[in-house]
Tab-separated table of C-alpha atoms in Angstrom:
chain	number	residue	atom	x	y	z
I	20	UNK	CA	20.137	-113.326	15.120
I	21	UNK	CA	20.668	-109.387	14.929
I	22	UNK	CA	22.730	-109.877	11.641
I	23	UNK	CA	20.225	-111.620	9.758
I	24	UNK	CA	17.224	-109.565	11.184
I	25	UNK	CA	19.435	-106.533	9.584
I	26	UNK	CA	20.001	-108.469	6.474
I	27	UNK	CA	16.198	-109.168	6.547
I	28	UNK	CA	15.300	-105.494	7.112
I	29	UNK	CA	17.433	-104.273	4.170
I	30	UNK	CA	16.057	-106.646	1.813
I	31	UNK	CA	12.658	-105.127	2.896
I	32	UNK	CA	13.210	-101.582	3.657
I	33	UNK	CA	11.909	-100.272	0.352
I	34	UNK	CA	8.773	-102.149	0.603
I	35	UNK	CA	5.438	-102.260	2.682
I	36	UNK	CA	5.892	-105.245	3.570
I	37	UNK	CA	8.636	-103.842	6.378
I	38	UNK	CA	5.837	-102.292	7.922
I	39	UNK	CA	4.012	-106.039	8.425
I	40	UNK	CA	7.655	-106.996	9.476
I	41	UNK	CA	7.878	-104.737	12.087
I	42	UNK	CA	4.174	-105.300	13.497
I	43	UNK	CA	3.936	-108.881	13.391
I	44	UNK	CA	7.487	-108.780	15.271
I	45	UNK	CA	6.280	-106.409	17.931
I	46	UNK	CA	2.970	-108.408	18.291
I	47	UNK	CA	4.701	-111.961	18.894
I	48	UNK	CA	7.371	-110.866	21.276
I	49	UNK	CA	5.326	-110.940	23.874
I	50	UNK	CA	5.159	-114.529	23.375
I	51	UNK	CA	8.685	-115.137	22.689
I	52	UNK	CA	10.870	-112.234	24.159
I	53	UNK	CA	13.809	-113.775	22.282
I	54	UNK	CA	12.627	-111.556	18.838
I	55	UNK	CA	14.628	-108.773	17.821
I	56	UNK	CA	11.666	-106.354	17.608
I	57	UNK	CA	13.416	-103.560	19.337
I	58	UNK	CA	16.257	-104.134	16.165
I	59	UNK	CA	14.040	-104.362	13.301
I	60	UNK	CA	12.253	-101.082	14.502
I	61	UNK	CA	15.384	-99.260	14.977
I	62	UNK	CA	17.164	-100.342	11.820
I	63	UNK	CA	13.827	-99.319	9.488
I	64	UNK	CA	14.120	-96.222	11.063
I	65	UNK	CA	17.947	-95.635	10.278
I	66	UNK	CA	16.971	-96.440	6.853
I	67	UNK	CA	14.568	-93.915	6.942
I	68	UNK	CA	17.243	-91.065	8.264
I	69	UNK	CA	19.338	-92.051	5.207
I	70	UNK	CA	16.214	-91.131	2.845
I	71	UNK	CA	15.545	-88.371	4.184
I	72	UNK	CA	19.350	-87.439	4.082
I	73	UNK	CA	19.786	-88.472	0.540
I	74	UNK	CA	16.500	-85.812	-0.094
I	75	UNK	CA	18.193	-83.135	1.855
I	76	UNK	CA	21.289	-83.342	-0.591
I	77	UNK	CA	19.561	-83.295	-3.551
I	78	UNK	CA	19.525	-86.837	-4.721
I	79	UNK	CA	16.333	-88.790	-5.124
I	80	UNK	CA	16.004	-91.796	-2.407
I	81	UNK	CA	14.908	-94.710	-2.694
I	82	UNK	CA	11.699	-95.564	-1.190
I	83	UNK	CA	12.214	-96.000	2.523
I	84	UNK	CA	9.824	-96.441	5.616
I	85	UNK	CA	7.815	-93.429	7.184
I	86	UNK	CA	8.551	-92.975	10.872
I	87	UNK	CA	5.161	-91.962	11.595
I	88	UNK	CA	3.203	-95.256	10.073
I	89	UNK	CA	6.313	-97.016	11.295
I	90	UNK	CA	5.946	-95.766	15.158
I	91	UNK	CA	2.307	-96.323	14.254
I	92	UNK	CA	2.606	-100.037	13.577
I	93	UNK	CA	4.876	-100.600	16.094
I	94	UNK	CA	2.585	-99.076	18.850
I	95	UNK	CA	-0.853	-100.742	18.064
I	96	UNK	CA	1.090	-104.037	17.441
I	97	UNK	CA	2.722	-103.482	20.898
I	98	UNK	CA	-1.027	-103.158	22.620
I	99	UNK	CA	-2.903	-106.076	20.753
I	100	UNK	CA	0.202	-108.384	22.060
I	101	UNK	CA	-0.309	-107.085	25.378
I	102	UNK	CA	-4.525	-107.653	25.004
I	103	UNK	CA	-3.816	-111.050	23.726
I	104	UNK	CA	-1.846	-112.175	26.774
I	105	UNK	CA	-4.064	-110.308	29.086
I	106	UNK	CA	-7.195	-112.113	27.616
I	107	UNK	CA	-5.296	-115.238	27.654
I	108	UNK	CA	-4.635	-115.356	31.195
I	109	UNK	CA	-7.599	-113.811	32.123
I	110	UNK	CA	-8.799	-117.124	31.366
I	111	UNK	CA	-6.424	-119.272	32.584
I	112	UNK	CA	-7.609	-120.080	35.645
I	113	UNK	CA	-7.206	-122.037	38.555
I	114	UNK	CA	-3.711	-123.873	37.148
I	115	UNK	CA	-2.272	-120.281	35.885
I	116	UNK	CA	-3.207	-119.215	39.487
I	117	UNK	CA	-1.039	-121.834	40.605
I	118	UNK	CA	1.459	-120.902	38.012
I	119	UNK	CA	1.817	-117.811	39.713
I	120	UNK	CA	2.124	-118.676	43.399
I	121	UNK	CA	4.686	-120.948	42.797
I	122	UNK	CA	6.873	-118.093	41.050
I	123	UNK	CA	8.419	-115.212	43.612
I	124	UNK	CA	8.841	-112.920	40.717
I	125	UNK	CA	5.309	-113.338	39.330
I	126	UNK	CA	4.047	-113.230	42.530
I	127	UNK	CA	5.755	-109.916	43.202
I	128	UNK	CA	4.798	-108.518	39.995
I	129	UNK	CA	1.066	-109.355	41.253
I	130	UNK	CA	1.405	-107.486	44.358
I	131	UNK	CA	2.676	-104.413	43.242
I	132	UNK	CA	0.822	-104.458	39.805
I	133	UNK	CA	-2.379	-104.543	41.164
I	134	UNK	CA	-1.911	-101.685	43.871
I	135	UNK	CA	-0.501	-99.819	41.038
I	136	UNK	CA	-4.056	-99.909	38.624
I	137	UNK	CA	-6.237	-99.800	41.515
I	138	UNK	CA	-4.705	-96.588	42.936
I	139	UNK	CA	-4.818	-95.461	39.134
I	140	UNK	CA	-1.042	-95.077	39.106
I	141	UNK	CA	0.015	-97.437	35.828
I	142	UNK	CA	3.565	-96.389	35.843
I	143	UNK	CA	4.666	-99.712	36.204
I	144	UNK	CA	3.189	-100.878	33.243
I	145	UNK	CA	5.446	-98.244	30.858
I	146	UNK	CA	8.481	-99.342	32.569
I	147	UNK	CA	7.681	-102.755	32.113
I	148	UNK	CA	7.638	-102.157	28.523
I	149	UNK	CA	11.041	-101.143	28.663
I	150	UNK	CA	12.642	-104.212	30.758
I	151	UNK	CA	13.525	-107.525	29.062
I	152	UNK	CA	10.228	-109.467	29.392
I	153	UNK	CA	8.554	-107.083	31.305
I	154	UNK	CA	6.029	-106.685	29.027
I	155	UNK	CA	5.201	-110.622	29.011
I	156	UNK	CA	4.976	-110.191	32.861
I	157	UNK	CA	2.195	-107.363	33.493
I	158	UNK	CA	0.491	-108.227	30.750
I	159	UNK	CA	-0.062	-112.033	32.466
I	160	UNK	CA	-0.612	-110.700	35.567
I	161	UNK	CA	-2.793	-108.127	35.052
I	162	UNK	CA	-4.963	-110.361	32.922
I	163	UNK	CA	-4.413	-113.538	36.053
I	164	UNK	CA	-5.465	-111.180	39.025
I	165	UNK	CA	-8.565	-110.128	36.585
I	166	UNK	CA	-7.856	-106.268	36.191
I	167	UNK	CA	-10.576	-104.158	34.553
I	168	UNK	CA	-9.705	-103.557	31.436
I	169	UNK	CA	-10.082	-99.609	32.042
I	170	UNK	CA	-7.232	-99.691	34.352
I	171	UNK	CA	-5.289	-101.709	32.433
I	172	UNK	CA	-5.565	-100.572	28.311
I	173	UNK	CA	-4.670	-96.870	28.841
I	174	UNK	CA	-1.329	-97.724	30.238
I	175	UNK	CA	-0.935	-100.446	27.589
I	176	UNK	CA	-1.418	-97.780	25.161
I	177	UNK	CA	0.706	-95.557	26.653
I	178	UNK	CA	3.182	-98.079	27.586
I	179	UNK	CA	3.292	-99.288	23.527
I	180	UNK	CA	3.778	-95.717	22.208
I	181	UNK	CA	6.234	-94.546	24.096
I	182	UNK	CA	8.429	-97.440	23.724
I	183	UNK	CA	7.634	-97.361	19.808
I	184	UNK	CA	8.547	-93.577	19.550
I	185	UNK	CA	11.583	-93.821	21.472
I	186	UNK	CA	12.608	-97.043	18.974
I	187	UNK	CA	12.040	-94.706	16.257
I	188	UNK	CA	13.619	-91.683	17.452
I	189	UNK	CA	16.704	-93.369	18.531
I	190	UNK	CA	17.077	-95.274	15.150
I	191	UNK	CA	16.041	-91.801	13.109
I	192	UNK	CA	18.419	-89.352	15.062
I	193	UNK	CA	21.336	-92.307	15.243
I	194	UNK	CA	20.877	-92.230	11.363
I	195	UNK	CA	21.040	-88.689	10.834
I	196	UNK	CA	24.026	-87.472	13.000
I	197	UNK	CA	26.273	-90.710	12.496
I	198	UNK	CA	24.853	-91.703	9.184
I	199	UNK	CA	23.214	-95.063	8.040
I	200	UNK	CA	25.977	-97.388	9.340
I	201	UNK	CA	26.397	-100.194	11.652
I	202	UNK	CA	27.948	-97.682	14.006
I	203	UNK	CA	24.521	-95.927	14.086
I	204	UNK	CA	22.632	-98.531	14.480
I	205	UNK	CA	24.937	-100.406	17.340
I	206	UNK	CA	25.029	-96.722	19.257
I	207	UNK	CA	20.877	-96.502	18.886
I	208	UNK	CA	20.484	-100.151	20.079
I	209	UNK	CA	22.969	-99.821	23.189
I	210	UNK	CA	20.557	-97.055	24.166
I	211	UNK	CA	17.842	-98.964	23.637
I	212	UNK	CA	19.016	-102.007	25.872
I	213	UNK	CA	20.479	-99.206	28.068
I	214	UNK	CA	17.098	-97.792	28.365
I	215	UNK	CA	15.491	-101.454	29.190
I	216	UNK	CA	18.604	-102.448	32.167
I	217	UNK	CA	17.090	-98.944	33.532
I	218	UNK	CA	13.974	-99.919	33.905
I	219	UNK	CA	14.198	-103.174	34.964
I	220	UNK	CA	16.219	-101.818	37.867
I	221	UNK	CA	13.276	-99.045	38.801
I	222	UNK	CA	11.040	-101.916	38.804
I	223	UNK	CA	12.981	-103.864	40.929
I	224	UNK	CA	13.031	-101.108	43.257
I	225	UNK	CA	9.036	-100.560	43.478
I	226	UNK	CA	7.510	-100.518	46.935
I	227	UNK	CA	5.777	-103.650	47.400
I	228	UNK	CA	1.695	-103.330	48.353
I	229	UNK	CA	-0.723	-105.540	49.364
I	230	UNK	CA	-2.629	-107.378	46.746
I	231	UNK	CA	-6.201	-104.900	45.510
I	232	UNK	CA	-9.039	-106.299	44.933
């Protein structure tokens, strides 16, 4: 799956449409964690480190993305996924209640997710950005145990951007010190994945609290 997304992203990189690539990848994988968002944002923005390389040396680039609209896209993609699951479950009731009392880890992720937003503390939501699924998980919950909105969005936002920028930075800077190779990009996404294994280990590690109301 990683080599054709790559093949995929090269055919597109000098286009716009690799911007409606990335966003509609970031906005579905919190439906199906199994897309290669996290690859498709890192390799557009290797390709942009080689433009801006190939402009440093003197030669004229092709056209390549913009890591700015790229991080951009990626972010706001990253919170309407999140909004559409919350609103989703928000309105799931009774069953998707009983969805989640039958699951330890969603259960768990209820527990401390809602002492988290209520004390206004929504740290857990930006590392669950990070962690495999994570994501998926807070957003269902939060929108299941019927958080306000205002405690939730901000760290959404927050959540989204800073997993976009750090994408895009580790794509960029892999593509400018190692050059735009498959060494690059395998070094930026082993960080990447490094970066979620972290997080998914803090969260394990979160103090447990009683549910908020």
């Amino acid at each position: 799956m990683v080599v054709e997304s790559l093949g995929v992203v090269g055919a597109l990189v000098g286009s716009p449409w690799i911007y409606a690539l990335v966003a509609v990848s970031v906005l579905l994988d919190i439906f199906l964690p199994v897309l290669p968002s996290g690859v498709l944002v890192i390799t557009a923005a290797t390709a942009a480190a080689a433009g801006s390389g190939a402009a440093a040396a003197g030669r004229v680039p092709q056209d390549v993305p913009d890591i700015l609209v790229l991080t951009l896209c990626a972010a706001t993609a990253s919170v309407l996924g999140d909004l559409a699951v919350y609103r989703l479950a928000w309105r799931g009731g009774a069953r998707l209640d009983r969805a989640i009392a039958r699951s330890r880890r969603l259960t768990t992720a209820q527990e401390r997710l809602g002492g988290a937003l209520a004390r206004g503390g929504g740290a857990l939501v930006v590392l669950a950005r990070f962690a495999p699924a994570g994501r998926s998980v807070v957003s269902l919950v939060a929108g299941a145990a019927h958080r306000r909105i205002r405690e939730f969005l901000p760290w959404s936002a927050l959540a989204g951007l800073a997993w976009a920028a750090y994408s895009v930075a580790l794509g960029y800077f892999g593509g400018q010190w190692l050059g735009a190779s498959w060494l690059a990009t395998g070094v930026s996404l082993a960080a990447l994945f490094g970066a979620g294994a972290g997080a998914a280990y803090l969260m394990r590690r979160q103090p447990r609290t009683t549910k908020a109301s």
